Amino acid sequence: MDTTIKQSLKEIVGAENFTDSLIDLIAYSKDASEHRHRPDAAVWPVNTGQVSAIMKLASREKLPIVPRGAGTSLAGLAVPEQGGIILDLGRMDKIIDINIEDRLAVVQPGVVYADLDRALSPHGFFFPPDPASGSVCTLGGNVATNAGGIKGAKYGTTKDYVLALEVVLPDGRILHTGSKCMKSVSGYDLTRLFVGSEGTLGVVTEITFKINPKPPLVSTSMANFETLEDAGRAVSEIMYSGIIPSALEVIDQQTLIAINQNTDLNLPEVEALLVAETDGYTREETEFQMAKIVSIFKKNNATTTRQADSKEEAEALWTARKSAYGVLARINNNLIVEDLAVPMSKVPDMLRAISELSKKHNLRIPTVGHAGDGNLHPVICFDGTNADEVKRVEEASAELFEKVIELGGTLTGEHGIGLAKVPFMGLEHDEISMDIMRSIKRLFDPNNILNPRKMGLEE
Ligand SMILES: Cc1cc2nc3c(=O)[nH]c(=O)nc-3n(C[C@H](O)[C@H](O)[C@H](O)COP(=O)(O)OP(=O)(O)OC[C@H]3O[C@@H](n4cnc5c(N)ncnc54)[C@H](O)[C@@H]3O)c2cc1C
């Protein structure tokens, strides 16, 4: 990158908010995926005016620019595949307003998910998406990926809570979308267009979220299953029983073994463990729902069911579930965390297909997932220095996606396309929808400077 451009960037953000040091650029060359590419410089803007000035400069110079939150993307979304500038929003981290009367929170994009949740808690409110990375990921990143989590089946994902956005467009113009009202059908829904757009259309600089009152009571139970099919059938039956659990997660045997090796939870190493949570305002309400769920567990051959005795035991269980990725990352050289979703009735078929692919390609593919909304995370473990194994990983991934589409599913429930799933976009989207998506990209970003090479948008 030209030194005059670096000088211009320093003038916009101040020298203290600019870096081109090798160590910083190496850190910014990756996210939580296996992809990497080094940027030429990185900046930490502190207000919308600076973001706008940076975008004008990048537009004029036709420089690639990649917005970045905490860099926890699992699909290469935050990797600067064509170099250029990393726009780290981490210093725009203020909670601007919490308005309980209107059920709103207004935040800058760099606020960490858990910090908003902590700020809402004394008011008896919460922001439900609850990604497992919530202690570090940013709300800007959550909007750009439409993040979800363990509460998805009952409470939906980020898109269900974004009411309004301030977005800086690639040419530097500042766009305001949506409103602070709970309802609005005024014009095209530009807000939704940006949610899940992976930083390819604009830089989110302010977000207005709807927030929810938090039910104070929960019940948590787990059930052991000897076969994946039994567990999958139980999930499917629970979801059409009239009860909507606030969480329903599946953990398979390979993951249970890994968790046991790294915690003192001593979980049963059965083929599948289901963990369910119900929430409500009275003990009677949560227990009524849980009793129905437990009866479905038993009907589907659960060998043991167990209700958490205390809040601490329930929390330990959820911490273990959320730590699955960390545990697997510690004990494997390389990981690809897939993120497919299938219609609820197809969960058993998908779980079986994953297990068969694991055997066929001689790969370890532990699987966890938000079973309650059909979103499964097979984690393909491998050694990236073993060429034969890498080839088997590629073959298994391709077959996995073919199976997902055959079952009427989708390539990604919450992590996004990024770089990882570009080759498979054509499996899910026909030429007409790809053409419309590319036209939208060209409309917002005619020079293709914003997070290029992502989502399969290039011809
Ligand atoms: C251990 C672990 C567990 C995870 N669990 C979950 C989970 O349960 N649910 C889930 O949905 N995801 C999960 N993820 C994936 C990841 O945490 C989410 O995708 C998260 O939303 C990314 O936030 P981030 O701040 O790290 O964004 P980054 O990774 O920095 O960026 C992600 C994308 O958002 C864009 N972006 C970031 N900020 C902005 C902005 N202000 N304006 C425009 N674009 C922007 C980037 O360009 C990039 O395309 C997990 C990841 C890890 C490592």
Coordinates of C-alpha atoms and ligand atoms in Angstrom, one line a residue, residues 31-33 65-79 87 89 108-111 129-134 136-150 157-158 166-167 194 197-207 321-326 337 339 370 375 377 413-416 418 450-451 454, ligand 1:
D31 CA -10.4 -15.2 12.0
A32 CA -11.6 -18.4 13.7
S33 CA -11.7 -20.3 10.5
I65 CA -11.7 -2.8 2.9
V66 CA -13.0 -5.4 5.4
P67 CA -15.1 -4.5 8.5
R68 CA -14.1 -6.5 11.5
G69 CA -15.6 -7.1 15.0
A70 CA -13.9 -9.6 17.2
G71 CA -12.8 -11.9 14.3
T72 CA -14.6 -15.0 15.6
S73 CA -16.1 -15.9 12.3
L74 CA -15.9 -19.6 11.6
A75 CA -16.2 -19.3 7.8
G76 CA -13.6 -16.8 6.8
L77 CA -16.0 -13.8 6.7
A78 CA -13.5 -11.5 8.3
V79 CA -10.4 -12.6 6.4
L87 CA -11.6 -1.6 9.6
L89 CA -14.9 -1.4 14.9
Q108 CA -22.3 1.1 18.6
P109 CA -21.1 -2.0 16.6
G110 CA -18.1 -2.8 18.8
V111 CA -20.1 -3.5 21.9
P129 CA -29.8 -14.5 20.2
D130 CA -27.1 -15.8 22.7
P131 CA -24.3 -17.0 20.4
A132 CA -21.8 -19.4 22.1
S133 CA -19.1 -16.8 21.3
G134 CA -21.1 -14.2 23.2
V136 CA -16.2 -11.9 22.9
C137 CA -18.1 -11.4 19.7
T138 CA -19.5 -7.9 18.8
L139 CA -23.0 -6.8 18.1
G140 CA -21.9 -5.4 14.7
G141 CA -20.5 -8.9 13.9
N142 CA -23.8 -10.4 15.1
V143 CA -25.8 -8.1 12.8
A144 CA -23.5 -8.8 9.8
T145 CA -23.8 -12.6 10.3
N146 CA -27.4 -12.7 11.6
A147 CA -26.0 -14.6 14.6
G148 CA -28.1 -17.1 16.4
G149 CA -27.6 -19.5 19.3
I150 CA -29.1 -21.9 21.7
T157 CA -32.0 -14.9 15.7
T158 CA -30.5 -11.5 15.5
E166 CA -27.0 3.5 10.7
V167 CA -24.8 2.2 7.9
F194 CA -28.0 -5.6 5.8
S197 CA -24.9 -9.4 4.5
E198 CA -21.4 -10.3 5.9
G199 CA -20.0 -6.7 5.6
T200 CA -20.4 -6.8 1.8
L201 CA -22.9 -3.9 1.4
G202 CA -22.0 -1.3 4.1
V203 CA -20.4 -0.7 7.5
V204 CA -22.8 -0.8 10.4
T205 CA -22.1 2.0 12.8
E206 CA -25.1 2.1 15.0
I207 CA -27.8 -0.5 15.8
R321 CA -22.0 -27.3 25.6
K322 CA -20.7 -23.8 24.8
S323 CA -17.1 -24.9 25.3
A324 CA -17.3 -27.8 22.8
Y325 CA -15.6 -25.8 20.1
G326 CA -12.8 -24.7 22.4
V337 CA -17.0 -26.2 11.9
D339 CA -23.2 -25.0 10.2
H370 CA -29.1 -26.3 18.1
N375 CA -29.1 -26.2 13.0
H377 CA -22.5 -28.2 13.7
G413 CA -27.9 -21.6 9.7
E414 CA -25.9 -18.8 11.4
H415 CA -22.2 -18.7 10.6
G416 CA -22.5 -17.4 7.0
G418 CA -17.8 -16.2 3.9
L450 CA -16.2 -4.0 0.6
N451 CA -15.2 -7.4 1.8
K454 CA -17.2 -13.3 0.0
Ligands
LIG1 C1 -16.2 -20.6 19.9 C2 -17.2 -20.0 18.9 C3 -18.5 -20.2 19.0 C4 -19.4 -19.6 18.2 N1 -20.8 -19.8 18.4 C5 -21.6 -19.2 17.5 C6 -23.1 -19.3 17.8 O1 -23.5 -20.0 18.7 N2 -23.9 -18.7 16.9 C7 -23.4 -17.9 15.9 O2 -24.3 -17.4 15.2 N3 -22.1 -17.8 15.6 C8 -21.2 -18.4 16.4 N4 -19.9 -18.3 16.2 C9 -19.4 -17.5 15.0 C10 -19.2 -16.0 15.3 O3 -18.9 -15.8 16.7 C11 -20.4 -15.1 14.9 O4 -20.5 -15.2 13.5 C12 -20.3 -13.6 15.3 O5 -21.5 -13.0 15.0 C13 -19.1 -12.9 14.7 O6 -19.0 -11.7 15.4 P1 -17.5 -10.9 15.4 O7 -17.7 -9.7 16.2 O8 -16.5 -11.8 15.8 O9 -17.4 -10.6 13.8 P2 -16.2 -10.9 12.8 O10 -15.8 -12.3 12.9 O11 -15.1 -9.9 13.1 O12 -16.9 -10.5 11.5 C14 -17.9 -11.4 10.9 C15 -18.5 -10.7 9.7 O13 -19.1 -9.5 10.1 C16 -18.6 -8.4 9.4 N5 -18.7 -7.2 10.3 C17 -18.3 -7.2 11.5 N6 -18.6 -6.0 12.1 C18 -19.3 -5.3 11.1 C19 -19.9 -4.0 11.0 N7 -19.8 -3.2 12.1 N8 -20.4 -3.6 9.9 C20 -20.5 -4.5 8.8 N9 -20.0 -5.7 8.8 C21 -19.3 -6.1 9.9 C22 -17.3 -8.8 8.9 O14 -16.8 -8.1 7.8 C23 -17.4 -10.3 8.7 O15 -18.0 -10.4 7.4 C24 -18.9 -18.8 17.1 C25 -17.6 -18.7 16.9 C26 -16.7 -19.2 17.8 C27 -15.2 -19.0 17.6

